[in-house]
mmCIF file of C-alpha atoms in Angstrom:
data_model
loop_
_atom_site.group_PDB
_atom_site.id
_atom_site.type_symbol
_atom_site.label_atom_id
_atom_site.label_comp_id
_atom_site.label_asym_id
_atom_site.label_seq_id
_atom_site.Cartn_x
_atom_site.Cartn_y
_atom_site.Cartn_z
ATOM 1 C CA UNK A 1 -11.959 -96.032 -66.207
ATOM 2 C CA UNK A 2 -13.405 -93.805 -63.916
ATOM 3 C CA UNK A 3 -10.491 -91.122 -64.073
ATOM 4 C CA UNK A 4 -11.466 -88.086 -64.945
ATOM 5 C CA UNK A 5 -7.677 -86.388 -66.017
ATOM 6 C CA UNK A 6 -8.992 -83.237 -67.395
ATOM 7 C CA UNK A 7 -9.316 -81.760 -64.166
ATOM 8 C CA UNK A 8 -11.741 -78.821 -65.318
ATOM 9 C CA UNK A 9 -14.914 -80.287 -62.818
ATOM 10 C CA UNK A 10 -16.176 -78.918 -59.786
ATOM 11 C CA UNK A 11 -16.216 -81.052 -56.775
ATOM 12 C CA UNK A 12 -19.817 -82.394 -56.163
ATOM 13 C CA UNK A 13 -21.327 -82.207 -53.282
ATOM 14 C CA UNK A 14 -20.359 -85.526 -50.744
ATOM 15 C CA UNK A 15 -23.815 -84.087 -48.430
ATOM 16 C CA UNK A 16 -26.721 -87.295 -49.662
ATOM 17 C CA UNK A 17 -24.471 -88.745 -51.962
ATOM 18 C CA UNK A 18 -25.603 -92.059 -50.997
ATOM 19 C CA UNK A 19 -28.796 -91.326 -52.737
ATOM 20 C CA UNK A 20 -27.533 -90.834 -55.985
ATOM 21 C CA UNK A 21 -27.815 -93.422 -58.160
ATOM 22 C CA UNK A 22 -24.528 -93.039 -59.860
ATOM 23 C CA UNK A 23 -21.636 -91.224 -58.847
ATOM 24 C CA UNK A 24 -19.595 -88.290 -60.468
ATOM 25 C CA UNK A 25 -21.041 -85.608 -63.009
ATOM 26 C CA UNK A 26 -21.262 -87.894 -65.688
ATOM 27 C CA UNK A 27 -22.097 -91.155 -63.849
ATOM 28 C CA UNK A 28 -19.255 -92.947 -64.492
ATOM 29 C CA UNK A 29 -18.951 -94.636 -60.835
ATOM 30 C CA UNK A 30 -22.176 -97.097 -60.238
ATOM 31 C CA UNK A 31 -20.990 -96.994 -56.683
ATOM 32 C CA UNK A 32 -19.670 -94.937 -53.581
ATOM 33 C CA UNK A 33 -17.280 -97.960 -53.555
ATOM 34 C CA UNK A 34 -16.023 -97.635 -56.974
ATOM 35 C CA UNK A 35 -16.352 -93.627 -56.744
ATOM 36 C CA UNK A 36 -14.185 -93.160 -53.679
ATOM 37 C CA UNK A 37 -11.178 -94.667 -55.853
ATOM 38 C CA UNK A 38 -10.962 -92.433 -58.340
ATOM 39 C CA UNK A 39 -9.569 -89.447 -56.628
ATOM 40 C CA UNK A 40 -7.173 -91.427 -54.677
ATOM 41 C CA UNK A 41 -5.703 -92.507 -58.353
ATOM 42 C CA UNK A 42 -5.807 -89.482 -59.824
ATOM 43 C CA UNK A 43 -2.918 -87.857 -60.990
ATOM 44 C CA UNK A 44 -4.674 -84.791 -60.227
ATOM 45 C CA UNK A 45 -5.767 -85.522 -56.797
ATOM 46 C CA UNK A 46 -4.127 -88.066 -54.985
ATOM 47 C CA UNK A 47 -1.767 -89.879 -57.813
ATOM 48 C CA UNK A 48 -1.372 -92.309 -55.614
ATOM 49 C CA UNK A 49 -1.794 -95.886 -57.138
ATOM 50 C CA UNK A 50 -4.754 -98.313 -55.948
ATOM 51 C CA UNK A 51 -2.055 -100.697 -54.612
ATOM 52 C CA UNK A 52 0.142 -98.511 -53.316
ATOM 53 C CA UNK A 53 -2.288 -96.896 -50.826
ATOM 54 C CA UNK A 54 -3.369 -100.530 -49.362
ATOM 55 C CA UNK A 55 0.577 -100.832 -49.040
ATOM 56 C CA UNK A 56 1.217 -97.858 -47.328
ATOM 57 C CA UNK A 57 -1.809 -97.970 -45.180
ATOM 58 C CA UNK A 58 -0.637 -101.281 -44.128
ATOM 59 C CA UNK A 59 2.881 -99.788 -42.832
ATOM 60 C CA UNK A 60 1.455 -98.043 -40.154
ATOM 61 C CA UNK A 61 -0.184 -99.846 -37.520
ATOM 62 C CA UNK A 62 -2.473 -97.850 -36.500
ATOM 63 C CA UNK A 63 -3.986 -98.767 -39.540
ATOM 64 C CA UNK A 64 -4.059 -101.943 -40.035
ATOM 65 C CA UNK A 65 -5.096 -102.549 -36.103
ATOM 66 C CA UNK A 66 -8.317 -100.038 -37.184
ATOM 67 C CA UNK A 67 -9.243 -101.931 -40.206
ATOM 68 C CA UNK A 68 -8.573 -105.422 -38.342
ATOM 69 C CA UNK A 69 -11.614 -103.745 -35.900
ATOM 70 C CA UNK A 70 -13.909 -103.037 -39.088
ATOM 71 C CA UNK A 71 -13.093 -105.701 -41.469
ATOM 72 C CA UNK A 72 -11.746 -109.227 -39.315
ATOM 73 C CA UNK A 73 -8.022 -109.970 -39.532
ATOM 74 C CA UNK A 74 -6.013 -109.401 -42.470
ATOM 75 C CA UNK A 75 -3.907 -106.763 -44.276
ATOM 76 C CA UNK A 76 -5.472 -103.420 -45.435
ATOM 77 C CA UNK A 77 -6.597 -103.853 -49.304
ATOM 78 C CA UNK A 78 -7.977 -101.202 -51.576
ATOM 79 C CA UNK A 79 -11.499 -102.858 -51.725
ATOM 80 C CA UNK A 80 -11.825 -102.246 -47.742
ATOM 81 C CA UNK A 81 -10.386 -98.618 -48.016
ATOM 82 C CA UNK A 82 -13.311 -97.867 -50.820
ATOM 83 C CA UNK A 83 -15.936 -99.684 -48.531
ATOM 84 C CA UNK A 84 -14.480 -97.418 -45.455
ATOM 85 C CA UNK A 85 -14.867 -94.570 -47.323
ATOM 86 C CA UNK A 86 -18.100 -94.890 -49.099
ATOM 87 C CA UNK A 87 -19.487 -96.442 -45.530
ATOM 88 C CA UNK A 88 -18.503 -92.626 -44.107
ATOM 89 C CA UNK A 89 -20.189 -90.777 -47.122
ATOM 90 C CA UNK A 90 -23.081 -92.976 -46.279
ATOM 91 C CA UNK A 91 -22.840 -91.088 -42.964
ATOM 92 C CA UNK A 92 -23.208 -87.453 -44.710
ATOM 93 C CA UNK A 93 -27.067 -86.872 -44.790
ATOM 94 C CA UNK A 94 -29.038 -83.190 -45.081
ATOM 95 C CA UNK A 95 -32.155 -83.655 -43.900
ATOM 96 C CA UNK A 96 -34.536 -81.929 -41.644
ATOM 97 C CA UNK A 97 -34.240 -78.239 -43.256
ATOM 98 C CA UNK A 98 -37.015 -75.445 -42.482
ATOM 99 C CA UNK A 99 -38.005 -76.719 -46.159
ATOM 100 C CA UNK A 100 -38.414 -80.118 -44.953
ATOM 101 C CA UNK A 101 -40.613 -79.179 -42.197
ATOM 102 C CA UNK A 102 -42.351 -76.960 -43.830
ATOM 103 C CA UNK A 103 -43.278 -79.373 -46.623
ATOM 104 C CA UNK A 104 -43.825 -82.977 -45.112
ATOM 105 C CA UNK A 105 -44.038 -81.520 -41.052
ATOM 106 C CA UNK A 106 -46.454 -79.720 -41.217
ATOM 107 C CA UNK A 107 -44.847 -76.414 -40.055
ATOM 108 C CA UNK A 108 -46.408 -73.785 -42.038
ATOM 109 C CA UNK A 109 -44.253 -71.061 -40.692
ATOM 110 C CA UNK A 110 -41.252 -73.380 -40.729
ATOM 111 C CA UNK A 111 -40.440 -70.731 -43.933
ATOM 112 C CA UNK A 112 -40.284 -67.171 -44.386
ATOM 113 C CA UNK A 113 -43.232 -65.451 -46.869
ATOM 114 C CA UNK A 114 -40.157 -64.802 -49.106
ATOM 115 C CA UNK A 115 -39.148 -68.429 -48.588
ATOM 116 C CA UNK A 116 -42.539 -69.420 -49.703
ATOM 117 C CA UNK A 117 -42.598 -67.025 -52.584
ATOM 118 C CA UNK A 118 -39.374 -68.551 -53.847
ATOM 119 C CA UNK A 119 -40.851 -72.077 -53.694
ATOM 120 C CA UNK A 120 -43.826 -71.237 -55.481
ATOM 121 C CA UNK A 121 -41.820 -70.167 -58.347
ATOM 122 C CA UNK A 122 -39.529 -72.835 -58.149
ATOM 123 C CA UNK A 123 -42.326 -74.778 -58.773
ATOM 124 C CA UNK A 124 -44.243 -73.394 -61.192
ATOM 125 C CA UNK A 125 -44.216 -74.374 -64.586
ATOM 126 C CA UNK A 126 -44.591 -71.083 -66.199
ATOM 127 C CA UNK A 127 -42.139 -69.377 -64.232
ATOM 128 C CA UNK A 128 -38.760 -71.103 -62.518
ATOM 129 C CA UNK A 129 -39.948 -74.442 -63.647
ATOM 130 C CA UNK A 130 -37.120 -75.462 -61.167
ATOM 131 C CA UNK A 131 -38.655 -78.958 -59.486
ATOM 132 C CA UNK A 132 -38.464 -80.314 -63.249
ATOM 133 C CA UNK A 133 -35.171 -81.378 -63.097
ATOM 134 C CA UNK A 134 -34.508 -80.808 -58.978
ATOM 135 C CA UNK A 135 -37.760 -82.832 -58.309
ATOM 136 C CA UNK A 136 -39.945 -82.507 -55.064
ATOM 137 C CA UNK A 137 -41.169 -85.909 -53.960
ATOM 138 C CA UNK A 138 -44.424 -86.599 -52.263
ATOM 139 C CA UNK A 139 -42.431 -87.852 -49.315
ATOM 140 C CA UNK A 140 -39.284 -86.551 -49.397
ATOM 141 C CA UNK A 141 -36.750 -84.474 -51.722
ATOM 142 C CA UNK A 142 -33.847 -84.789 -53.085
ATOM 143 C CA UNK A 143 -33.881 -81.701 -55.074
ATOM 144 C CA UNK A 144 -32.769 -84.131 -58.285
ATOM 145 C CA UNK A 145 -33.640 -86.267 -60.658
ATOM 146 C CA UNK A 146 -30.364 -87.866 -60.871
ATOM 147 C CA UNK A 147 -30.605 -87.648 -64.767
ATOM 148 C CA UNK A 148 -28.404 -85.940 -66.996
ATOM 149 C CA UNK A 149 -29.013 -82.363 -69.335
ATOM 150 C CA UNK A 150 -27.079 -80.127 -71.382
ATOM 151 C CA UNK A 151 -27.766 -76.736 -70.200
ATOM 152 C CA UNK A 152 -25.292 -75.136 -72.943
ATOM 153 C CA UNK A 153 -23.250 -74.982 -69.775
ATOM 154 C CA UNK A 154 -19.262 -74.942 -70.477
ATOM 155 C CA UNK A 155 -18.331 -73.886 -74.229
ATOM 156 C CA UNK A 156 -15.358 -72.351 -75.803
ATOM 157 C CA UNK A 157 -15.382 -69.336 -77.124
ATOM 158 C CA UNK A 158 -15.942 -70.838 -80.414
ATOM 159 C CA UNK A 159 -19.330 -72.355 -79.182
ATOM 160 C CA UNK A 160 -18.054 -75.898 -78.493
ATOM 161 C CA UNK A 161 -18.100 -78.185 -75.837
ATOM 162 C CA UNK A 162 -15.188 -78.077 -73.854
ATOM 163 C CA UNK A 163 -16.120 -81.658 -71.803
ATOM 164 C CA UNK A 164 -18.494 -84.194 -73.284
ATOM 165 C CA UNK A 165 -19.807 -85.019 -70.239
ATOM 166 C CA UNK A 166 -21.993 -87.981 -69.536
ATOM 167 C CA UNK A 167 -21.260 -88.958 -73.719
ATOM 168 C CA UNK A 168 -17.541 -89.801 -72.757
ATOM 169 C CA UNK A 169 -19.010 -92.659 -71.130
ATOM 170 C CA UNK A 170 -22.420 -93.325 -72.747
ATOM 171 C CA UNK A 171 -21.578 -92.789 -76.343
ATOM 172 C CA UNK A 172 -25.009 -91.551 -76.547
ATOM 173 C CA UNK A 173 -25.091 -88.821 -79.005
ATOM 174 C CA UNK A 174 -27.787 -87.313 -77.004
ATOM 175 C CA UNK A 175 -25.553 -87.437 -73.584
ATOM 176 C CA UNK A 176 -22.615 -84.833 -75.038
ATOM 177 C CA UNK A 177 -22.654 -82.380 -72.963
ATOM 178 C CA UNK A 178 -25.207 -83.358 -70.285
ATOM 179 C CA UNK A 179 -24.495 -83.786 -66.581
ATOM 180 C CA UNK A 180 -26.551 -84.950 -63.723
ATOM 181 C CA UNK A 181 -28.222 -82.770 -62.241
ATOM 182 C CA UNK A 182 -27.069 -81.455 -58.561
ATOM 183 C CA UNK A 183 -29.267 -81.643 -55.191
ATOM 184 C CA UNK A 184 -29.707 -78.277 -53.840
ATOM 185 C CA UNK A 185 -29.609 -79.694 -50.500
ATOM 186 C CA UNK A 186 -27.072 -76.760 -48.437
ATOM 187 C CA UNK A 187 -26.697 -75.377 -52.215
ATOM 188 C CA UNK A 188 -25.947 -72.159 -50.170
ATOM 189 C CA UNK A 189 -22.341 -73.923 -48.786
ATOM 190 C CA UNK A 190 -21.921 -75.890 -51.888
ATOM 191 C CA UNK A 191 -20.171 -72.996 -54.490
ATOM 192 C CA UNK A 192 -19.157 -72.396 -56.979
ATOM 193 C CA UNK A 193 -21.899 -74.675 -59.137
ATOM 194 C CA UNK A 194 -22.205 -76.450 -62.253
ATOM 195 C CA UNK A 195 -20.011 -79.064 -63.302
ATOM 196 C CA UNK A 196 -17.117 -76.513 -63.970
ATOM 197 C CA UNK A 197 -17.224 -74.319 -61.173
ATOM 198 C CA UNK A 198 -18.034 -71.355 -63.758
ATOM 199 C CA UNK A 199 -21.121 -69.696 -61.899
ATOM 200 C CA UNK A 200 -19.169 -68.345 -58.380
ATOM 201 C CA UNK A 201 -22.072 -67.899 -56.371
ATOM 202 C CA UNK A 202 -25.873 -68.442 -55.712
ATOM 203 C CA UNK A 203 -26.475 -64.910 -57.243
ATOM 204 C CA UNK A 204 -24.995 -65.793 -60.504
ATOM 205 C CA UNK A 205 -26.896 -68.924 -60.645
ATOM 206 C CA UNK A 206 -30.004 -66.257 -61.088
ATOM 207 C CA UNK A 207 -28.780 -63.620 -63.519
#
């Protein structure tokens, strides 16, 4: 299922999540569609089962008279809530930074000389090494490459895992532990980070 009941992840980011190619930490939704109804079922979150939502949506009508506007005549079902929902995440785009015109406009002093100092370690192999995994394209960036690592990120105190991660889902050996990795897209409105919320802020993502 797409559940995740543990309830020990941080919230991703919804800002470009329409460019991900899966959804969730460790993938598990192929879709925005199939993403958007897994906190409504939740226990957790929502705890609100699939069918009961459609039926209480359909009770006001408010409601149904807004979907009948979207989605032709007919009672409010789960499978037009998820494509209402993942249509307005499609809607949530970060774009246009002073990175962004810096790097593809042009704009040389669209960034501060710290700004610029930052980038060039970020990408530079010897030192931050950064655009590895949050990758800079020739065009555009997402600052990821939607793939999943294991950056020892979330053990006991005994040294184990405490969530599998992507492996719960892959049964790839080589998946436990490993999560995809985040944009950094408005990374400075988007704390804590890392899939459990563990680092509080951007200055304890550098120490």
């Amino acid at each position: 299922g797409i559940l995740n009941q543990a309830g020990t992840r941080n919230t991703p980011t919804a800002l470009n999540a329409a460019y991900n190619p899966v959804q969730f930490w460790d993938g598990r939704a192929a879709s925005l569609e199939e993403q958007a109804a897994g906190p409504i079922a939740n226990p957790i979150e929502m705890d609100q089962p699939l069918d009961a939502c459609a039926a209480r949506l359909n009770q006001d009508p408010a409601w149904r008279e807004a979907f009948a506007a979207v989605f032709g005549p007919g009672p409010v079902t789960i499978d037009k809530v998820q494509k209402a929902l993942a249509s307005f995440e499609r809607t949530l785009l970060s774009g246009n930074s002073p990175f962004d015109r810096y790097r593809y406009g042009g704009e040389k002093t669209a960034l501060s000389e710290s700004a610029q100092r930052g980038f060039a370690v970020f990408t530079d192999k010897h030192r931050g090494n950064c655009a590895t995994c949050h990758t800079i394209g020739e065009k555009f960036a997402l600052f990821s490459d939607g793939k999943y690592h294991n950056l020892g990120v979330g053990l006991n105190a005994e040294g184990e895992l405490k969530d599998a991660g992507r492996f719960a889902h892959s049964r790839i050996e080589a998946d436990r532990g490993a999560f995809r990795t985040p944009s950094l897209r408005n990374v400075a409105r988007t704390a804590p980070y890392m899939h459990d919320g563990s680092l509080r802020s951007e200055e304890h993502t550098s120490e």
